[in-house]
Every structure is written in structure tokens, then in C-alpha cells.
XYZ file of C-alpha atoms in Angstrom:
314
model
C 77.149 132.275 173.755
C 79.363 130.199 170.478
C 78.300 130.839 167.005
C 79.931 131.677 164.032
C 78.209 134.778 162.885
C 80.453 138.259 162.588
C 79.102 141.439 163.755
C 80.114 144.660 163.550
C 78.772 147.559 166.115
C 78.294 151.117 164.996
C 78.343 153.727 168.053
C 76.786 157.209 166.739
C 77.338 160.599 167.691
C 75.654 161.910 170.858
C 77.625 163.954 173.003
C 77.594 163.254 176.797
C 74.121 161.502 176.719
C 76.146 159.372 174.313
C 79.393 158.377 176.003
C 77.257 156.775 179.157
C 74.417 155.271 176.536
C 77.542 153.329 174.602
C 78.724 151.926 177.815
C 75.171 150.651 179.115
C 74.742 149.443 175.315
C 78.252 147.274 174.996
C 78.325 145.950 178.622
C 74.860 144.232 177.312
C 76.253 143.261 174.559
C 78.918 141.317 176.933
C 75.456 140.290 178.589
C 74.330 138.787 176.146
C 77.508 137.152 175.123
C 77.711 138.481 171.437
C 81.259 138.750 170.204
C 82.138 141.945 167.863
C 84.111 141.587 165.410
C 84.879 144.669 164.184
C 83.682 148.481 165.620
C 83.412 152.340 163.698
C 82.255 155.200 166.355
C 81.532 158.640 165.394
C 82.089 161.089 168.415
C 81.103 160.123 172.032
C 80.606 156.955 169.907
C 84.633 156.872 168.994
C 85.430 157.849 172.498
C 83.515 154.713 174.051
C 84.373 152.245 170.358
C 87.686 152.857 171.615
C 88.020 152.158 175.101
C 86.250 149.195 174.064
C 88.524 147.985 171.449
C 91.518 148.787 173.229
C 90.309 145.743 175.291
C 89.493 147.694 178.672
C 87.524 146.612 181.300
C 84.209 148.335 180.553
C 82.794 147.660 183.935
C 85.880 149.805 185.102
C 85.390 152.502 182.499
C 81.581 152.369 183.579
C 82.485 153.264 187.562
C 84.915 155.814 186.289
C 82.472 158.057 184.146
C 80.166 157.854 187.715
C 82.721 159.644 189.221
C 83.946 161.568 186.436
C 84.076 165.663 186.927
C 83.768 168.231 184.417
C 87.100 169.539 184.663
C 88.251 165.636 183.168
C 86.664 166.639 179.815
C 85.918 170.482 179.977
C 88.410 172.932 180.628
C 86.832 176.248 179.125
C 88.999 179.160 178.733
C 88.636 181.674 181.984
C 86.492 184.574 181.030
C 89.950 186.945 181.042
C 91.527 184.972 178.422
C 88.825 184.451 175.874
C 88.270 188.561 176.436
C 91.555 189.101 175.493
C 91.971 186.435 172.778
C 88.451 188.136 171.228
C 89.026 191.928 171.941
C 92.781 192.783 172.186
C 93.913 189.877 169.885
C 90.641 190.249 167.548
C 90.387 186.062 167.737
C 93.512 185.780 166.317
C 94.078 182.338 166.248
C 91.641 181.264 168.538
C 89.460 178.231 167.365
C 87.558 176.997 170.565
C 86.742 177.402 174.092
C 88.254 174.344 175.511
C 91.400 172.243 174.498
C 90.826 168.453 174.619
C 93.860 167.800 176.712
C 91.949 166.971 180.113
C 89.881 164.180 177.832
C 92.903 162.628 176.399
C 94.374 162.130 180.205
C 91.190 160.554 181.084
C 91.040 158.462 178.283
C 94.466 157.055 178.482
C 94.089 156.082 182.076
C 91.515 153.691 180.729
C 92.572 152.385 177.558
C 94.493 148.975 177.422
C 96.491 150.033 174.202
C 97.825 152.828 173.329
C 97.296 152.666 169.112
C 94.464 151.387 166.838
C 96.843 148.383 165.427
C 96.960 147.080 168.794
C 93.257 146.691 169.935
C 91.608 143.390 170.107
C 89.410 143.916 166.919
C 89.248 146.089 163.934
C 88.581 149.819 164.934
C 87.441 152.967 163.075
C 86.955 156.246 164.001
C 85.136 159.275 161.742
C 86.600 162.856 161.827
C 86.272 165.943 159.418
C 89.645 167.482 158.075
C 89.617 171.184 158.299
C 92.309 171.754 155.735
C 90.159 169.981 152.630
C 86.701 169.291 154.620
C 87.050 166.222 154.145
C 85.359 163.007 155.705
C 88.236 161.166 156.939
C 88.219 157.541 158.834
C 91.204 156.354 161.042
C 91.735 153.354 160.362
C 95.592 153.322 162.330
C 97.555 154.926 164.591
C 97.825 156.418 168.308
C 94.161 156.047 169.549
C 93.467 158.783 171.819
C 94.056 161.786 169.008
C 92.090 159.804 167.243
C 88.774 159.631 169.594
C 89.247 163.195 170.296
C 89.408 164.096 167.039
C 86.346 162.717 166.139
C 84.733 164.010 169.250
C 86.182 167.625 169.020
C 82.623 169.746 168.196
C 83.683 172.992 166.879
C 83.615 175.984 168.600
C 83.562 174.134 171.965
C 86.338 172.891 171.495
C 89.288 173.379 169.838
C 90.546 171.239 166.849
C 92.987 168.055 167.296
C 96.053 168.000 165.130
C 97.234 164.611 163.737
C 100.551 164.062 161.280
C 99.912 168.179 160.599
C 96.452 168.406 159.990
C 93.463 169.584 161.712
C 90.696 167.350 162.927
C 86.993 168.010 163.918
C 83.579 166.019 165.429
C 82.668 163.668 162.545
C 79.395 164.638 163.704
C 79.158 167.439 160.749
C 79.428 164.534 158.275
C 77.873 162.028 159.454
C 76.162 160.270 162.813
C 76.963 156.944 161.892
C 79.012 155.855 159.781
C 78.115 151.796 158.762
C 80.441 151.767 155.572
C 83.965 152.094 157.354
C 83.212 148.146 158.257
C 80.147 146.823 155.762
C 81.477 145.215 153.540
C 84.812 145.755 154.525
C 85.037 143.014 157.145
C 82.466 140.591 155.631
C 80.184 141.194 158.220
C 76.974 139.170 158.683
C 75.373 141.653 160.688
C 75.725 145.121 161.697
C 74.341 146.289 164.791
C 73.549 149.954 165.587
C 72.879 152.051 168.388
C 71.923 155.425 167.453
C 71.683 157.920 170.678
C 72.488 161.490 168.601
C 69.739 164.000 169.654
C 66.228 163.540 167.536
C 64.879 166.744 165.668
C 62.907 169.088 167.602
C 60.255 171.951 166.850
C 60.887 175.780 167.146
C 58.670 176.058 170.414
C 61.675 172.716 171.690
C 64.297 174.727 170.315
C 63.186 178.479 172.159
C 62.974 176.347 175.080
C 66.375 175.383 175.172
C 67.957 178.599 174.412
C 66.270 179.439 178.035
C 68.461 177.148 179.248
C 72.274 177.460 180.379
C 74.878 176.994 177.324
C 72.370 177.647 175.169
C 74.884 177.876 172.316
C 75.142 174.007 172.783
C 71.374 173.896 171.576
C 72.160 175.500 168.350
C 75.502 173.175 167.838
C 73.645 170.314 168.155
C 70.461 170.924 166.050
C 73.237 171.682 163.256
C 75.286 168.580 164.030
C 72.093 166.340 164.435
C 70.592 167.784 161.276
C 70.603 165.024 158.777
C 68.682 161.816 159.284
C 69.865 158.526 158.215
C 68.037 156.308 155.826
C 67.870 153.350 158.297
C 66.110 155.663 161.160
C 62.308 154.257 161.976
C 61.748 156.553 164.868
C 60.852 152.269 166.537
C 62.629 151.167 169.445
C 64.585 148.202 166.541
C 64.599 147.958 163.428
C 65.356 145.473 160.735
C 67.314 146.198 157.137
C 69.652 144.524 154.176
C 72.859 146.681 153.614
C 71.917 148.790 151.005
C 75.307 147.498 148.917
C 73.057 143.942 148.246
C 76.185 141.645 150.029
C 72.989 140.976 151.852
C 74.631 141.877 155.841
C 71.454 142.416 158.311
C 71.546 146.203 159.704
C 69.982 145.795 163.114
C 69.172 149.449 164.602
C 68.404 150.224 168.031
C 66.871 153.513 168.926
C 66.768 153.699 172.476
C 64.485 155.900 174.795
C 66.561 157.884 177.198
C 66.624 160.934 179.400
C 67.932 164.630 178.091
C 71.620 165.268 179.381
C 72.429 168.450 178.453
C 75.617 169.771 178.133
C 78.362 169.586 180.330
C 76.257 168.117 182.843
C 77.157 164.395 184.005
C 74.206 164.057 186.612
C 72.043 161.272 185.309
C 74.378 160.046 183.285
C 74.887 156.433 185.198
C 70.490 156.373 185.079
C 70.921 156.716 181.340
C 73.917 153.875 181.025
C 71.277 151.295 183.011
C 68.682 152.173 180.883
C 70.648 152.270 177.197
C 71.886 148.303 179.081
C 68.311 147.417 180.053
C 66.364 148.718 176.762
C 69.648 146.956 174.606
C 69.131 143.530 176.165
C 65.903 143.430 176.178
C 65.425 144.519 172.468
C 67.887 141.973 171.682
C 67.630 138.780 173.473
C 64.809 137.603 171.496
C 66.996 137.479 168.488
C 70.086 136.319 169.906
C 69.959 132.444 168.577
C 69.448 134.574 165.097
C 72.033 136.935 165.301
C 74.779 134.132 166.754
C 74.445 131.961 164.031
C 72.788 133.026 160.864
C 71.309 136.712 160.715
C 71.314 136.738 156.962
C 68.853 134.298 156.804
C 66.852 133.989 159.977
C 66.362 138.080 161.595
C 62.608 139.235 160.115
C 64.580 141.297 157.602
C 63.146 142.607 153.975
C 63.551 140.812 150.475
C 65.691 143.563 149.570
C 66.858 146.986 150.377
C 66.252 149.538 147.911
C 69.407 149.930 145.609
C 68.967 153.137 144.783
C 70.767 154.747 148.283
C 73.942 156.201 147.986
C 76.842 154.080 149.672
C 80.450 153.771 150.187
C 80.575 150.285 151.487
C 83.335 148.336 150.114
C 83.830 144.608 148.923
C 86.971 143.466 150.041
């Protein structure tokens, strides 16, 4: 479908489930004919977003995910090495259970471009600089290290070194960083695909702690403690960009099955569900999104200006 509207996409964090869900979502956008003018991803969203922005075939990526083996993204140290580093060396230099080398090799096999500057549209990833604690938005440089830096969950993965600095999961600061592209790229609409885990009460947490890899349940709770301003618990929500530029903000919160770390069984079903929900939710608004989302979508008259935002007008 042709149209003059500039549409940006935000892919949230969301663990291994998020990788499958975002893949399904982007396949739905392709099916609907909605072109992407800019994309930003955090954690799982950075991985899938980097693959898509590079110009890779998303269907080939989907097929690869359906066959992925755990050793291609999760390579924890053997027990003897773990205990030796902790006991004999008292944890000196031990920064995570797994390196990111295997995940990096898997991503490189599917990228169509090696650098962010060579992507088919502007792409940004969010990470945390461990040295300064600052939010870092990568908008250039080699793709794979910056994708993985955004997804390197503390404790589970070792930090990623980039130009002498160490970086880890951007979800520590922000689950879906919309400010990276709105209003920087003069967008008419921003579609946020938010699949980060929802908060659950103590009974649910205690149940999770009885399952394998219960440490991840605690890390997940800490990472996803934030609640972005645009969430409503509804599958589809409409807002205006809070900086006052007038751009439409369309939020999708799909209802998806859980997928416990580091399992992949059930991943293709999550991808299919995310794709189907995105197509169902967006299709009624397809013409409005493609032509003039600022005036044709059911947006509030004005979004509260009191919200803090770092949107840049350029």
C-alpha cells in the first residue's frame, strides 16, 4: 500500500519470547504493506530490529528461529569453571554466566548489513554504559555488538565491550525507548510493540521460584518493574507524542503465552500469535496509518505535557 505517512517502530524488551513476538509483528507489518521509516529496539527488540533494519529476509529469519538450538544463544560456563572462578578466584573478573559469542555468530549469519550506517532505514539500540551508568543510544557502528549490548542481561550474560566501554541490557533503564526516533525523524506515527512481561503478585513470583532457572524470575521482576506511560493493559491504545509534535503513538500489547528462559519450545506459536494479533488490530486503521495518522486515527485531543520526554526536534 502506498502512502505518504512516515511510520516509526519501537520494539520493546521481552526476553526470548520477545524475539519470537517481534518477528511475528514485523512480518505482520510486511503483510499489511506498512513501510518503516525508522526503528528503535531494546534488548529482544534490538536483536530483531537489527536483523530487520539490515535488510534481511524476515521469513528466512523466522525459519532460523524455528530451528534454533539453545547452544546458539546460551552458552553458560560448565559447573567446574563456575565454581573455580567463584571459589578459587573469589569471583575476580567473573561478570556473567554466558558470553555473547554464540549469539553474535547466529545473528551475523542472518544480517544483510554489517553496520548501522548501511541499514535500509535509521536504526537505534538502547544499552546501559556500566562505567558511567548512563543511558546510551547507539545510532551507528557495527551492528552485532550494539544489538547484543542492548540484550546482555546482567548476571546471565557478560557485558559487551565496545570501544573500551562495557555495556549491558537497556531494559534496566527503559523498556521501549520511543524518544530515540520521535521526533528525531519527523514521524507521523509511532507503533510501539510492547511485549515485556507484566507485573505479577507475590503468589505468582513464589510459583516461578519453584521452576528451573528461578534466578531469571527475580531478574525479570527487577528489569520489568517499570510501567511506561503509554501502557493501558488494552491490546490496542492510541496517544499523541507527549512532546507536542502531534505524532500519533499506537501501542500494541498482545496477549501471548509465557516462554521461560532459556526455552524455545513454543516460540513459533508465539510468533504466529503476535503476527495474527498485530494484523487483526491494525487492519481497521490501515488506511488512516498510511495516509494521515495525525488526523484520521482516534487520538486524544492533546496528550499531557507534564510527562518527561527527551524527544528531539530536528
